[in-house]
Structure formats: structure tokens, C-alpha cells
Coordinates of C-alpha atoms in Angstrom, one line a residue:
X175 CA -59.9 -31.0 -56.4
X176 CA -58.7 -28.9 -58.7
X177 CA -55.5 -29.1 -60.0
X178 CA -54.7 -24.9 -60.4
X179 CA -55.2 -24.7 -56.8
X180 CA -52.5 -22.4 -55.5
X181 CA -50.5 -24.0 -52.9
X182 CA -47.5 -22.0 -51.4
X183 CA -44.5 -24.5 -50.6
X184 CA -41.7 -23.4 -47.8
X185 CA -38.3 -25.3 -48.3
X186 CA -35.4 -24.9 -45.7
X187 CA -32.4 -25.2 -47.3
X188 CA -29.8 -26.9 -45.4
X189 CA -27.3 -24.2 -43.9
X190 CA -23.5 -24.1 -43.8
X191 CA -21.5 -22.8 -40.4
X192 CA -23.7 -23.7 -37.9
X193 CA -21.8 -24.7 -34.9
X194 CA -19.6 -21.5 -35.7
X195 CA -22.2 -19.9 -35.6
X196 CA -24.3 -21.1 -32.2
X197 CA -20.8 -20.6 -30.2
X198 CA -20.3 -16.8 -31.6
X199 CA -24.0 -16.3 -30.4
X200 CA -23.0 -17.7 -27.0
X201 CA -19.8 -15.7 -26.9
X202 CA -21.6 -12.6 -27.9
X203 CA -24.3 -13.5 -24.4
X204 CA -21.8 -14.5 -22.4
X205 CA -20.0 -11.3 -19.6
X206 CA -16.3 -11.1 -19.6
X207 CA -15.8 -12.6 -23.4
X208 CA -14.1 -10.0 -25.7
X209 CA -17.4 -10.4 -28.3
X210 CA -19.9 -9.8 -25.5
X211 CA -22.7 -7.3 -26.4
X212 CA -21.2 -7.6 -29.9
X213 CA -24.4 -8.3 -31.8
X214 CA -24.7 -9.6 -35.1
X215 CA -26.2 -8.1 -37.9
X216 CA -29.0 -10.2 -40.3
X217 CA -26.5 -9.4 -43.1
X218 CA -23.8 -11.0 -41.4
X219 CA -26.0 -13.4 -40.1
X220 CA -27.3 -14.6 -43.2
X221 CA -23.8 -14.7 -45.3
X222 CA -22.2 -16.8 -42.6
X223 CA -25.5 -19.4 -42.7
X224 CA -26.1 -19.1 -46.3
X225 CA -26.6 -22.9 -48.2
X226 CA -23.7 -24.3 -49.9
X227 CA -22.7 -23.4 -53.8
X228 CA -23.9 -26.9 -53.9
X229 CA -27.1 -26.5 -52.5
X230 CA -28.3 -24.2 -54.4
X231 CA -27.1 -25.7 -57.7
X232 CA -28.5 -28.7 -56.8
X233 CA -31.9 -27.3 -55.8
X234 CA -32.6 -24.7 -58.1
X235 CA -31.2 -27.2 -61.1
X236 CA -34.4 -29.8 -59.5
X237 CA -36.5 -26.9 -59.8
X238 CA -35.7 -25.8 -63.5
X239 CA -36.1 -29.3 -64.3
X240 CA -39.3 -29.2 -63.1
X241 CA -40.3 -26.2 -65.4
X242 CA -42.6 -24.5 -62.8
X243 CA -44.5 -21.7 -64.0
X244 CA -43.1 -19.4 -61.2
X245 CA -39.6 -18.5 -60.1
X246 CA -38.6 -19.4 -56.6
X247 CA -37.2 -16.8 -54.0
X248 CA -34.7 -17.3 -52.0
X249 CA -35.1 -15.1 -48.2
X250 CA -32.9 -16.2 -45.2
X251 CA -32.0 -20.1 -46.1
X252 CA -35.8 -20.2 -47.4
X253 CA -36.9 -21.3 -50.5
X254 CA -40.5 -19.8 -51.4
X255 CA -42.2 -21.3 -54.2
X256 CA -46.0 -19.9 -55.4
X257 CA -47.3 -23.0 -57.0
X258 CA -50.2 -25.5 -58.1
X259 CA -51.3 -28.0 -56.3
X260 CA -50.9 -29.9 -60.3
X261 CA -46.8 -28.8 -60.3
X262 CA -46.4 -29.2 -56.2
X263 CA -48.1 -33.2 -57.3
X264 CA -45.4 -33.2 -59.5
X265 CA -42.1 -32.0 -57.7
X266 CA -43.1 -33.5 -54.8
X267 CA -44.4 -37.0 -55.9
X268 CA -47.7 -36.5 -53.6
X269 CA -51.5 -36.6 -54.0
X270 CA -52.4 -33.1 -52.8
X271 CA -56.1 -33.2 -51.4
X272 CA -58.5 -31.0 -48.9
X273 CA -59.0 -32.7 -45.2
X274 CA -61.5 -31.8 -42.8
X275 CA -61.1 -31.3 -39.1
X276 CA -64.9 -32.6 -38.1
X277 CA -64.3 -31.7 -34.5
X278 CA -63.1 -27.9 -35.6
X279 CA -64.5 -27.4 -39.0
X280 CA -61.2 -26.6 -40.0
X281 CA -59.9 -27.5 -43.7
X282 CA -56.1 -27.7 -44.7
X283 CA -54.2 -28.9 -47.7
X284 CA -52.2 -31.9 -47.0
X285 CA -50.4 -34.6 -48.4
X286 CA -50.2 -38.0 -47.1
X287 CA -46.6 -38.5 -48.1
X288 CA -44.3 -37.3 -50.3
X289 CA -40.7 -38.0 -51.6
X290 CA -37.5 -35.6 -52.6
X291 CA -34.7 -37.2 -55.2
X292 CA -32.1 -38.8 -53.1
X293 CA -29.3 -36.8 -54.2
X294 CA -31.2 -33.7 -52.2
X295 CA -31.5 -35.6 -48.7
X296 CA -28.7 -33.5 -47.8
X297 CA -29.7 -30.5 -48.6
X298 CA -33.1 -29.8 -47.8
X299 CA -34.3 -29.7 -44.2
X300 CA -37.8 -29.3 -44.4
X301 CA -41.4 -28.9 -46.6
X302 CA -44.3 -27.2 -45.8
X303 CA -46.8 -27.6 -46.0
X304 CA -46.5 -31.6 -46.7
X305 CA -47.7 -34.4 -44.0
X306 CA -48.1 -32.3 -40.9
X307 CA -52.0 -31.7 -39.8
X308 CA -53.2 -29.2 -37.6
X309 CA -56.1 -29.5 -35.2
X310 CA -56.5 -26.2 -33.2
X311 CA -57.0 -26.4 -29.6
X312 CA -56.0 -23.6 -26.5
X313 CA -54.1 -23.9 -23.9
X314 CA -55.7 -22.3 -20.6
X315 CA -54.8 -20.8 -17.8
X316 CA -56.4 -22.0 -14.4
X317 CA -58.8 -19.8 -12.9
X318 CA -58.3 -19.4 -9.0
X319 CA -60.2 -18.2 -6.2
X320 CA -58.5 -16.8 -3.1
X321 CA -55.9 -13.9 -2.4
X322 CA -55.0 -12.0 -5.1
X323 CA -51.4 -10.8 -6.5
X324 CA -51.4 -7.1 -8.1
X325 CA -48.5 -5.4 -10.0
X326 CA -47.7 -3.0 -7.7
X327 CA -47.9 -6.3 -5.1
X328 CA -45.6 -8.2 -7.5
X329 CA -43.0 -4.8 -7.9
X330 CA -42.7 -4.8 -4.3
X331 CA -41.8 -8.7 -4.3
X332 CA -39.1 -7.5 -6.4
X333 CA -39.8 -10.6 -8.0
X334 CA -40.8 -8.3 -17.5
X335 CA -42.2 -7.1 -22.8
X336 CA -45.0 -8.2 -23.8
X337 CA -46.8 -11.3 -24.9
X338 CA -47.0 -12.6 -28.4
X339 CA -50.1 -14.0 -29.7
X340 CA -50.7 -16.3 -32.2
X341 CA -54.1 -17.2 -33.9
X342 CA -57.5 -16.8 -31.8
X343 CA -55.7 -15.3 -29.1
X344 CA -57.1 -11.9 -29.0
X345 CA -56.6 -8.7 -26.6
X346 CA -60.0 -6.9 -25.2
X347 CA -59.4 -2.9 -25.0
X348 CA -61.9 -2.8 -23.1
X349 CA -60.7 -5.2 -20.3
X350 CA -57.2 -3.5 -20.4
X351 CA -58.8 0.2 -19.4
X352 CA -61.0 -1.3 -16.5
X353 CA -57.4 -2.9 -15.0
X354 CA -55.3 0.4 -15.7
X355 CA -57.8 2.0 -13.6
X356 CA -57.9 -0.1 -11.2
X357 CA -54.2 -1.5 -11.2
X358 CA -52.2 0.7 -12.8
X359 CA -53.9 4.3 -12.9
X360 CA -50.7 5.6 -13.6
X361 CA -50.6 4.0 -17.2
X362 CA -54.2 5.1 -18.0
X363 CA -54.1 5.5 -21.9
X364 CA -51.0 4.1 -22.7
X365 CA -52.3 1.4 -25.1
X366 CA -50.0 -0.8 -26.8
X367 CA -48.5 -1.1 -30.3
X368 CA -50.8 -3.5 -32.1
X369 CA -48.8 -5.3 -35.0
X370 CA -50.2 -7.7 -37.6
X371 CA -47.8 -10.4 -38.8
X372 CA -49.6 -13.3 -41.8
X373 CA -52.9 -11.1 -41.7
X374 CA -53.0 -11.3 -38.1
X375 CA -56.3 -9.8 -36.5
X376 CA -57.1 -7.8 -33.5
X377 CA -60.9 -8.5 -33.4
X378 CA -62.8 -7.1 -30.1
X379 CA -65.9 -8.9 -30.3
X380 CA -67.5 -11.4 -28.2
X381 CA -67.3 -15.5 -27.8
X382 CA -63.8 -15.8 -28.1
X383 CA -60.8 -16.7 -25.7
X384 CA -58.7 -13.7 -24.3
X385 CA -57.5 -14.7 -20.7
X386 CA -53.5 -15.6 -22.5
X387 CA -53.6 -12.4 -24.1
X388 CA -55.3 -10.2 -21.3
X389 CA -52.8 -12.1 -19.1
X390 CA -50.1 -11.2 -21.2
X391 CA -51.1 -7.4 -21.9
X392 CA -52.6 -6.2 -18.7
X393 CA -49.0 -7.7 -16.6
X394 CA -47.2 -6.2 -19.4
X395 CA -48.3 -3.0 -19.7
X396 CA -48.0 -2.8 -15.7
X397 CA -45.0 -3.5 -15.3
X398 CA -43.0 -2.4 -18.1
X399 CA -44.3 0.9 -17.2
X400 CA -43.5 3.8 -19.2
X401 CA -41.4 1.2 -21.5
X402 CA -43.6 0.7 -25.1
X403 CA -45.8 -2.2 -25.6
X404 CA -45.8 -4.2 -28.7
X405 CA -49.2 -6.9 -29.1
X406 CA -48.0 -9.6 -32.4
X407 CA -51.1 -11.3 -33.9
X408 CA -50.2 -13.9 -36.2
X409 CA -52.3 -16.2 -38.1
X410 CA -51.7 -19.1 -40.4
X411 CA -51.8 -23.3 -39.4
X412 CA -48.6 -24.9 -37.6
X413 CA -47.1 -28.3 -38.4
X414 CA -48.2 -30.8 -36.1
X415 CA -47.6 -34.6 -35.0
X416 CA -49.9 -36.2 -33.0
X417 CA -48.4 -38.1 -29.3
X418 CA -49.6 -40.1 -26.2
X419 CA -49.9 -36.9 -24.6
X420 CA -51.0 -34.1 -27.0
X421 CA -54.0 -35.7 -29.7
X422 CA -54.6 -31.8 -30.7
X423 CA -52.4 -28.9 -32.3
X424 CA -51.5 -26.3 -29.3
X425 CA -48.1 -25.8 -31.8
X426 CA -47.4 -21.9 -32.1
X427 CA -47.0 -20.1 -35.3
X428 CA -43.4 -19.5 -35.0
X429 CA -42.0 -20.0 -38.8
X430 CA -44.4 -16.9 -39.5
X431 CA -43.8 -14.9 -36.9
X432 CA -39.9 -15.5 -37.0
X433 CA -39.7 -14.8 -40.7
X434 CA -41.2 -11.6 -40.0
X435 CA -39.0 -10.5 -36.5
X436 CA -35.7 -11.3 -38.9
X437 CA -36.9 -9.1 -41.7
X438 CA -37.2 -5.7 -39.5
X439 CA -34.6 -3.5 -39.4
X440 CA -32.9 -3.3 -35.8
X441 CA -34.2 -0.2 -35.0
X442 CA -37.6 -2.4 -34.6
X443 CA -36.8 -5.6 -33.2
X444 CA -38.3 -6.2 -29.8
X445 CA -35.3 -6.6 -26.8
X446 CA -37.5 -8.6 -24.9
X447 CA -40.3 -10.9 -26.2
X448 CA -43.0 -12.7 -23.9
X449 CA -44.3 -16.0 -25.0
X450 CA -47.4 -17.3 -22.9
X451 CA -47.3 -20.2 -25.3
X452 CA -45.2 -23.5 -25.9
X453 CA -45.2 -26.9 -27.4
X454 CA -44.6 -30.2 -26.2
X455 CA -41.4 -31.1 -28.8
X456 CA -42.9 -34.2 -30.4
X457 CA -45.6 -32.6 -31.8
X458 CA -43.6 -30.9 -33.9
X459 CA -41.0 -32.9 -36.2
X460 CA -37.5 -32.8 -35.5
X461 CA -36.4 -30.4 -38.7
X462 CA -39.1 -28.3 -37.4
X463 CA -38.1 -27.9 -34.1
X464 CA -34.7 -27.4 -35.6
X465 CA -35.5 -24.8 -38.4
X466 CA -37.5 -22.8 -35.2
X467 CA -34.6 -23.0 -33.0
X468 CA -32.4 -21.9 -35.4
X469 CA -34.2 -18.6 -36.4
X470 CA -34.7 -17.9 -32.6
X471 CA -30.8 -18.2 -32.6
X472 CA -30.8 -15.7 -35.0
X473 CA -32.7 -13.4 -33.2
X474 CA -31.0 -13.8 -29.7
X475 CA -27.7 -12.8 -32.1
X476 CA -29.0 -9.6 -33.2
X477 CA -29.4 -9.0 -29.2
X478 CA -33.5 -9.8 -28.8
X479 CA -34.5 -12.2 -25.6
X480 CA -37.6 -14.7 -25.4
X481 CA -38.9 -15.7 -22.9
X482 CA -41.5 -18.8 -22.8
X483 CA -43.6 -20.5 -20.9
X484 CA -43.9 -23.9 -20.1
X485 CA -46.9 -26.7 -19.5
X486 CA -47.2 -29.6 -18.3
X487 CA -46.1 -31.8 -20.9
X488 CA -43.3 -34.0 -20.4
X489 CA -42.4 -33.7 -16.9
X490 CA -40.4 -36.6 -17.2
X491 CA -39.8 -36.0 -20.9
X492 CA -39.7 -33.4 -23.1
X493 CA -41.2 -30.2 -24.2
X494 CA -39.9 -27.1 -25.6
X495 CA -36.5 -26.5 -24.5
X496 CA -34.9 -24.5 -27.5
X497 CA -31.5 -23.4 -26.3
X498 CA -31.9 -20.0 -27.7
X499 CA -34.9 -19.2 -25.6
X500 CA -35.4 -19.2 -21.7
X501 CA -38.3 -21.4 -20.5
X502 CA -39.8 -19.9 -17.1
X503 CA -42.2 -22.4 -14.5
X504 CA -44.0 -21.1 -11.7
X505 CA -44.0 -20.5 -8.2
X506 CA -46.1 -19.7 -5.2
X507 CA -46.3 -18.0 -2.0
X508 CA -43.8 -15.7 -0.5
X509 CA -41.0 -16.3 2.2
X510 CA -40.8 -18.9 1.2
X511 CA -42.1 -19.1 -2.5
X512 CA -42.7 -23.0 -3.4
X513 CA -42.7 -24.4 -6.7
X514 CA -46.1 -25.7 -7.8
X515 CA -47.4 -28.8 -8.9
X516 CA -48.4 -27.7 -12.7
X517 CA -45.3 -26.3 -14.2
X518 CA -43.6 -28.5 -16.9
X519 CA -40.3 -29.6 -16.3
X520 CA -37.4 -31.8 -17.8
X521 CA -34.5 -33.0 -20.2
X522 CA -34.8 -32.6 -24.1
X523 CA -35.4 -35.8 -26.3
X524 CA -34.1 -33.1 -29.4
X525 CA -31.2 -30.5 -28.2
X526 CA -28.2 -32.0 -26.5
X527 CA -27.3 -29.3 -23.6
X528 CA -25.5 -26.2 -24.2
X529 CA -22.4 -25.5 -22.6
X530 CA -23.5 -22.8 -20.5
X531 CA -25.9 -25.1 -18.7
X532 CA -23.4 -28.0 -18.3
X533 CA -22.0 -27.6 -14.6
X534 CA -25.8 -26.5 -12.8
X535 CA -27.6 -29.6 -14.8
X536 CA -24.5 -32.1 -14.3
X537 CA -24.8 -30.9 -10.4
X538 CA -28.4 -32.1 -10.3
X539 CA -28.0 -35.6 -11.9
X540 CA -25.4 -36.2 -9.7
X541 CA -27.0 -35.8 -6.9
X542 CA -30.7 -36.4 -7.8
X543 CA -31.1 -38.0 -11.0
X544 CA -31.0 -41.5 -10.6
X545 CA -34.7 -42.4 -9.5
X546 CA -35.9 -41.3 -12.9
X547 CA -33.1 -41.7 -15.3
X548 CA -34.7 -44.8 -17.0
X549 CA -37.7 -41.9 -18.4
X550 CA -35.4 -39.1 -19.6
X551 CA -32.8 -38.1 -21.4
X552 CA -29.8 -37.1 -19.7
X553 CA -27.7 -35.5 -22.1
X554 CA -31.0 -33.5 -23.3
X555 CA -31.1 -29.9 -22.1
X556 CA -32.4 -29.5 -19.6
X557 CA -35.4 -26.7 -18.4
X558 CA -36.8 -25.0 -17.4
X559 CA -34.0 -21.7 -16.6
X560 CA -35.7 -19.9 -14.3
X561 CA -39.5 -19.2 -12.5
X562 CA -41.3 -16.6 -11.2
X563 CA -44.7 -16.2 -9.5
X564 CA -47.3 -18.2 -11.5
X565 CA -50.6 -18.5 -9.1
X566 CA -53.0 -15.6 -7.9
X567 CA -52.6 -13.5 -10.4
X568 CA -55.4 -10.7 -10.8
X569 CA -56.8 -9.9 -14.4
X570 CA -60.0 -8.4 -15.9
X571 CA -62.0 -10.7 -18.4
X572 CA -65.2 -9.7 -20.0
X573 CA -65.3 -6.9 -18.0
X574 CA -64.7 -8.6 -14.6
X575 CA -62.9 -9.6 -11.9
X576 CA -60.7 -12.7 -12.1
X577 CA -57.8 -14.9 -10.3
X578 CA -55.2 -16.7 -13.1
X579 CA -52.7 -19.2 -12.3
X580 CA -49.8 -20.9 -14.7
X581 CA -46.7 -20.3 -16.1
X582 CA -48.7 -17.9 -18.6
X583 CA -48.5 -15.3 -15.8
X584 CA -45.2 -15.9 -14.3
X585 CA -43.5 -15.6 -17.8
X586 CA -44.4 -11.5 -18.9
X587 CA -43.2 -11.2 -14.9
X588 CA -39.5 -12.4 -15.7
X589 CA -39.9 -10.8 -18.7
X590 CA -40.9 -7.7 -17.5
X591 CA -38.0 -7.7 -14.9
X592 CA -35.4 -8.0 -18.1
X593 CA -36.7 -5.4 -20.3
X594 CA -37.0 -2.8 -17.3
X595 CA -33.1 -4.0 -16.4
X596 CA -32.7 -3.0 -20.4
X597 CA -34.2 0.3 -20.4
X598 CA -31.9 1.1 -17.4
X599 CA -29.2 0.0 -19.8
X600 CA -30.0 1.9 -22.6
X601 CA -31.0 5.1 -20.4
X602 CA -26.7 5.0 -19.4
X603 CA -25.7 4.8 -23.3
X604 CA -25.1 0.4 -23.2
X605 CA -26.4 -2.2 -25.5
X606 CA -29.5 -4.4 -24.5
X607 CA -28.7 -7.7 -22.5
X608 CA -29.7 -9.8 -25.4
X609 CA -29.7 -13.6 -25.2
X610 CA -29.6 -14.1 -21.0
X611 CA -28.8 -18.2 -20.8
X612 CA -24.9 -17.7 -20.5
X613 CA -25.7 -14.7 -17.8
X614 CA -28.0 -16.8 -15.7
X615 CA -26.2 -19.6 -15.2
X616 CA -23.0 -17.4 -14.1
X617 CA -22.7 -14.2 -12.4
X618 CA -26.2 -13.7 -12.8
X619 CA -27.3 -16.4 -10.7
X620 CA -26.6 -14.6 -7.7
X621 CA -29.8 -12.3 -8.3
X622 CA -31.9 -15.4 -8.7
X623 CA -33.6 -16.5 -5.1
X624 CA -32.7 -20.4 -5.0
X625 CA -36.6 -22.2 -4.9
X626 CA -36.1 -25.1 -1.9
X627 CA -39.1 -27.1 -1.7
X628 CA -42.7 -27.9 -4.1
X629 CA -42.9 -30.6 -6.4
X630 CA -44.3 -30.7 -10.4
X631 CA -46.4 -33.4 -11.0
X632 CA -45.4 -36.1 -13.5
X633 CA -46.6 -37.9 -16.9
X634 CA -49.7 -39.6 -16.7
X635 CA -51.3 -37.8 -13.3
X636 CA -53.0 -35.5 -16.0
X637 CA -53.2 -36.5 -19.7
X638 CA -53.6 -40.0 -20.8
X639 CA -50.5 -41.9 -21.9
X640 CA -47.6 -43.1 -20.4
X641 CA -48.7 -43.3 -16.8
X642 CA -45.3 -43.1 -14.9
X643 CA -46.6 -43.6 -10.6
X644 CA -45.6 -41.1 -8.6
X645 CA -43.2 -39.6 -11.7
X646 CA -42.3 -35.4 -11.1
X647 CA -40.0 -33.4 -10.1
X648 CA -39.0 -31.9 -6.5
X649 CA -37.5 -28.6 -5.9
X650 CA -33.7 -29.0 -4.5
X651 CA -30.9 -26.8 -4.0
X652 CA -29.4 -25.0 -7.3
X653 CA -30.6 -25.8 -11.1
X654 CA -34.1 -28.6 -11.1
X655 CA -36.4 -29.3 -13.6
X656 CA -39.3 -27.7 -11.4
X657 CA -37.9 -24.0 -10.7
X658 CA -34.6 -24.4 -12.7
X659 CA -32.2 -21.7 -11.4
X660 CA -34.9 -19.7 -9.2
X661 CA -36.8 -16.5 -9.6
X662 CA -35.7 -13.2 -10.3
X663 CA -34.5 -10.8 -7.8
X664 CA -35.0 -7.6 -9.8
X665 CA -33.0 -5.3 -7.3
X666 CA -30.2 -7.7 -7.4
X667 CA -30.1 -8.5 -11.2
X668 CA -29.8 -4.5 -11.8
X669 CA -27.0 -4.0 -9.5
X670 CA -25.7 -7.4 -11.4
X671 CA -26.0 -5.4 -14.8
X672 CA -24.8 -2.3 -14.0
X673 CA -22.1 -3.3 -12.1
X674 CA -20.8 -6.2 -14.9
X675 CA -22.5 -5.9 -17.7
X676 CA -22.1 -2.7 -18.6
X677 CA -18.5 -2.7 -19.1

């Protein structure tokens, strides 16, 4: 290949503070501490996390040594460095080549290994791009037949932003003004902010995958109602490690899309975020999984929430359980809803639980843990946090009809819930809720509905691997790993908020 290809290398830098900082953003989200609502700003944020003297001296004297033809710059504990693939060969003692995805036609620039001085263990956390290969594959929904579920059916369940996309998940106009009419006349031409992030597309033509996003737009849109709507398309390739479970990249785009949520002003970050998408941890490598977590951290300090869905990864394993974020599964039915069989579910093999899950998860392995504790960790944290309905749930694709089920649709329904709680908020002169972990799992809980009965199904029922017989988990009394805490009582959680929250 040739040598003066341009490669563009992402370093994180190791950062100092960072259990101060983690408990100030739990303080800040937690009712009845003196910091509550007290939000951070990226300033602050980035002063109190900034690398060591040392670090940097160390790093940028590697660098200097190395005589590269471009300065580095330095943006929220990255390093960015526009290089060669000749000079990145170099620094990085790798053999840079072009490899070919033959079942996706997809080529990346990789290295098969590569090696740091060890005197800078310490104080790097990460390279990109290095070993990690992509292989793009989609997550869907299930398509249903049978009774459907509206928004104005799911607002009188009192049972919510917007959802993010990431690469080949595209919104149809189109589709959106055939369900406004049907579902939701009264938000006829509202639209939705579209918002490019790494050259991010919103392409409207046929042969390509749109039930996540019209999932994602068409709930949002009704039931955030007349709150604005803000559609991220990012692009790019995500890290990825191949397991028993996952043989192809569903990993999100997250450095790209944080990078660029952290950068905007306040005045522009999104309170509430819907994520239809998530990753089983282990495809991702632990100082990935890290790095993400720790820029979502950010965010929930400068008040923003994100909500996530999960899948059925893991169920007696792990998945994506950052403890910054609030994973959702799904239910069905009504009086009484019934957890289903294909939410994800479980205990973290990466993040140790946080405090302000410690007495509902404890509760549970107390009293239910024992048949699988030899498959899961029980110090992990645990997920997911909450459900909401997740089966029935009526979109427009290409122009028709159509039945979805999975935790794609239950999460812009939580989500939805939260950001009309925050627009009541704001409309009465307080702050946002912000990060909602510490909330739920106290006072909050009381406007969740308790989920009694269903059952996930476990590892091996549905992708090869590890075949664990009869493995999942059952719907109990308080905190599970099939329903978590319960699903949201929107009536409830406002009088919740206004009565405690605002103070």
C-alpha cells in the first residue's frame, strides 16, 4: 500500500480524578443531596479530568521524538494525530495494511498488532484505529401480527426524545407523514431537527433498512408532542471484537457521536437521548467500553439522560450496562403487563455496581440468585433499570402498515415519559432531571409499576455458543434482570418530580 496514506490516530489519554468525579455526578442525580441539579460545566468537567503534567510530558516528548510531520491536538483527554500510515508504522511498531470484509465489501485500515514504549502503559488508554475490525451487520426489530398499540393507546397506559442513529439507519419522510396523519394528526408538519455528526447522511431512497429509525421517529415525535425533535446520523466504523455470541459488528458509533454531544454549547445539548441500539460488552474491548462510559458520564454531568435499549445478548452474561446510562427491556400486555421472552438481561463482566443500585440488586441475589451464580458475575452491575411496553407496536414502513416488537420500541416510550416530565420542569422555571439512576432506585421507584411474572430467555436458546439449558431470567418482586425496577407510571413520576424534585 502506500506509505503517504493518511491515517487519522485517536489516543485517550489516561485521566486524573475519576472516582471524584463519578461520585460528584452521582451526587449531582441524586434528590435531597445539597449538589443535586448542580450540573457541571465541560470546562469544569474537563479541568477536573484533565491527564497528569506527567502524561502529557511523557506523550507529547514520544511524539516529538518521533518527528511527525503534523502537530497533535489535544480535545477532552484526546489526543488527535493526522498522520501516514509510513509515520503511524513507525510510532506504533505495526504493519498498517487494507482488509476486506468479503461478506460486506467493506474495506478498513487495520493493524494486526502493535506496541507502545513501556514507560507509557500508564498513560495511554486506548488507539484507534489499531487491531479492532468491523463487520457491519443490523440489529432488527421483530415484525408482529395481531392487535396493535398506538400512541395515543400507549398515553392512556400512562406507561419519552428521540432516537439516535448511527450508520445505515435512515429515517423515511415519507413514512413519518402517512403516521402523523393517521396517528398523530395533531403533529402534522412538525418534522424533526435532522443533525449530521462524522458526515452523517439522511438519504430517502429505496433498499435500505429504516424500521429502528422509523421506530424511533414516528414514537418520538408522537409522544414528545409539541416538545422538538432532534434525528443524529453518524457515520464512521466502530471497534469491534469478535465472541461466541456476536461473529459480526452491531457496535454503535459512540466515540463520534460523544465527541460531538461534548463539544456543543449547553444551550444545545439534548436532555433526553433515545438509543434503539446497544452492544453486547465483549465485542468491544475493555478501554473502549471504558473511554465510552466515561464520556457518557460526562454528559449525564452536564444534566443530559440516555436511555438504551437492550438485546438479547448475555442473558446470563453481559451486555451493555454503562452506569451512566439507563438500559430499558420490554414488556407486554396490560393489567397485568408480563415481561417477554426477548429482552436482554443481567450482571456486567466490566462495571462493578454503582452505589445507587446496591440495596435493589443485593435484594435479588439474596433471594434469587443462587441457581445461576456459577454464569454471572455478581458484583457486575446489574440491568437492565427499567421496561416499558416493547410488543405491538404500530409503525409505517415503505409506505405501509406494520406491527414492531423489541426493546427498540419500548426505549423512545421511557424516554418519551422523561423528557415530557422535563418540559413540565422547565415550563415552572427548574433544571432538567438529568442523569435518572440515583432517582429510580429511590423515591422514584414508587412511580414505577413492579413487573410480577414473564421470563427472558437465556444464552444459547438463540445464538450459537455457550448453550446454558433452560438459562434466563424470571420476573420477581422488586429489581430483576428481566424488567429491572418496572415500567413507568408517567402520572405518578410527575407528581414524583414536582413534588421532590423541584425543590
Amino acid at each position: 500500500m502506500d506509505p503517504l496514506t493518511i491515517i487519522n490516530l485517536r489516543m485517550h489519554l489516561r485521566q486524573q480524578n475519576i472516582v471524584e468525579f463519578e461520585q460528584r455526578v452521582y451526587d449531582l442525580s441524586t434528590p435531597g443531596h445539597p449538589s443535586y441539579g448542580a450540573h457541571m460545566s465541560q470546562k469544569v468537567i474537563d479541568n477536573l479530568l484533565r491527564p497528569a503534567e506527567e502524561t502529557l510530558q511523557l506523550v507529547m516528548d514520544w511524539l516529538s521524538f518521533a518527528r511527525l510531520n503534523n502537530i497533535p491536538s489535544l480535545d477532552n483527554n484526546f489526543l488527535y494525530i493526522n498522520t501516514t500510515v509510513a509515520e503511524a508504522s513507525l510510532l506504533l511498531n505495526a504493519e498498517y495494511a487494507f482488509f476486506l470484509n468479503e461478506v460486506t465489501g467493506k474495506v478498513v485500515l487495520r493493524t494486526l498488532s502493535y506496541s507502545l514504549p513501556l514507560d507509557l502503559h500508564e498513560h495511554i488508554d486506548m488507539i484507534h484505529p489499531t487491531t479492532s475490525f468491523p463487520s457491519v451487520s443490523t440489529r432488527k426489530a421483530t415484525m408482529l401480527d395481531g392487535k396493535q398499540t398506538t400512541p395515543a393507546g400507549r398515553r392512556r397506559q400512562a406507561k419519552g426524545d428521540m432516537g439516535h442513529e448511527f450508520e445505515k439507519r435512515k429515517v423515511r419522510d415519507d413514512d413519518l407523514a402517512i403516521f402523523e396523519e393517521i396517528y398523530a394528526n395533531e403533529t402534522v408538519g412538525t418534522g424533526y431537527e435532522f443533525i449530521s455528526v462524522n458526515g452523517g447522511l439522511n438519504t430517502q431512497y429505496w433498499g435500505q433498512d429504516t424500521v429502528e429509525s422509523a421506530i424511533d421517529v414516528q414514537s418520538g415525535i408522537a409522544l414528545n408532542s409539541p416538545t422538538p425533535v432532534s434525528y443524529y446520523q453518524t457515520a464512521g466504523q466502530p471497534p469491534f471484537n469478535a465472541s461466541l455470541q456476536i461473529t459480526s459488528d452491531d457496535s454503535e458509533l459512540y466515540l463520534e457521536w460523544l465527541t460531538f454531544m461534548l463539544a456543543l454549547n449547553d444551550t444545545e445539548l439534548a436532555q433526553v437521548v433515545s438509543m434503539s441500539y446497544a452492544d453486547e460488552e465483549q465485542s468491544v474491548s475493555i478501554a473502549y467500553a471504558k473511554t465510552v462510559c466515561n464520556l457518557f458520564a460526562q454528559l449525564a454531568a452536564r444534566g443530559s439522560q440516555h436511555c438504551l435499549r437492550l438485546v438479547m445478548m448475555g442473558q446470563v452474561g453481559s451486555a451493555s450496562p454503562m452506569t451512566e446510562r439507563t438500559p430499558l427491556s420490554a414488556t407486554q400486555h396490560i393489567e397485568p403487563e408480563i415481561g417477554v421472552s426477548f429482552s436482554g438481561g443481567g450482571f456486567s463482566n466490566y462495571f462493578s455496581r454503582p452505589s445507587y443500585q446496591e440495596r435493589a440488586v443485593s435484594s435479588y441475589l439474596e433471594n434469587h440468585g443462587r441457581r445461576w451464580a456459577p454464569y454471572f458475575n455478581s458484583t457486575g452491575r446489574g440491568y437492565p433499570d427499567v421496561s416499558a411496553q416493547g410488543t405491538k407496536v404500530s409503525i409505517i414502513y415503505w409506505g405501509g402498515h406494520r406491527y414492531e416488537a423489541g426493546t427498540s420500541c419500548s426505549t423512545p416510550i421511557f424516554a418519551s415519559v422523561i423528557s415530557l416530565i422535563n418540559s413540565d420542569r422547565l415550563s415552572k422555571g427548574f433544571k432538567p432531571l438529568g442523569f435518572l439512576n440515583p432517582w429510580l432506585y429511590s423515591s422514584a421507584s414508587a412511580g414505577l409499576e413492579d413487573i410480577l411474572s414473564g421470563r427472558s430467555t437465556g444464552c444459547g436458546s438463540t445464538y450459537p455458543g455457550a448453550n446454558i439449558p433452560g438459562a434466563g431470567w424470571t420476573a420477581v418482586e422488586g429489581w430483576d434482570p428481566a424488567t429491572g425496577l418496572g415500567t413507568p407510571s408517567f402520572k405518578k413520576l410527575l407528581a414524583i418530580s414536582q413534588e421532590e424534585c423541584g425543590r
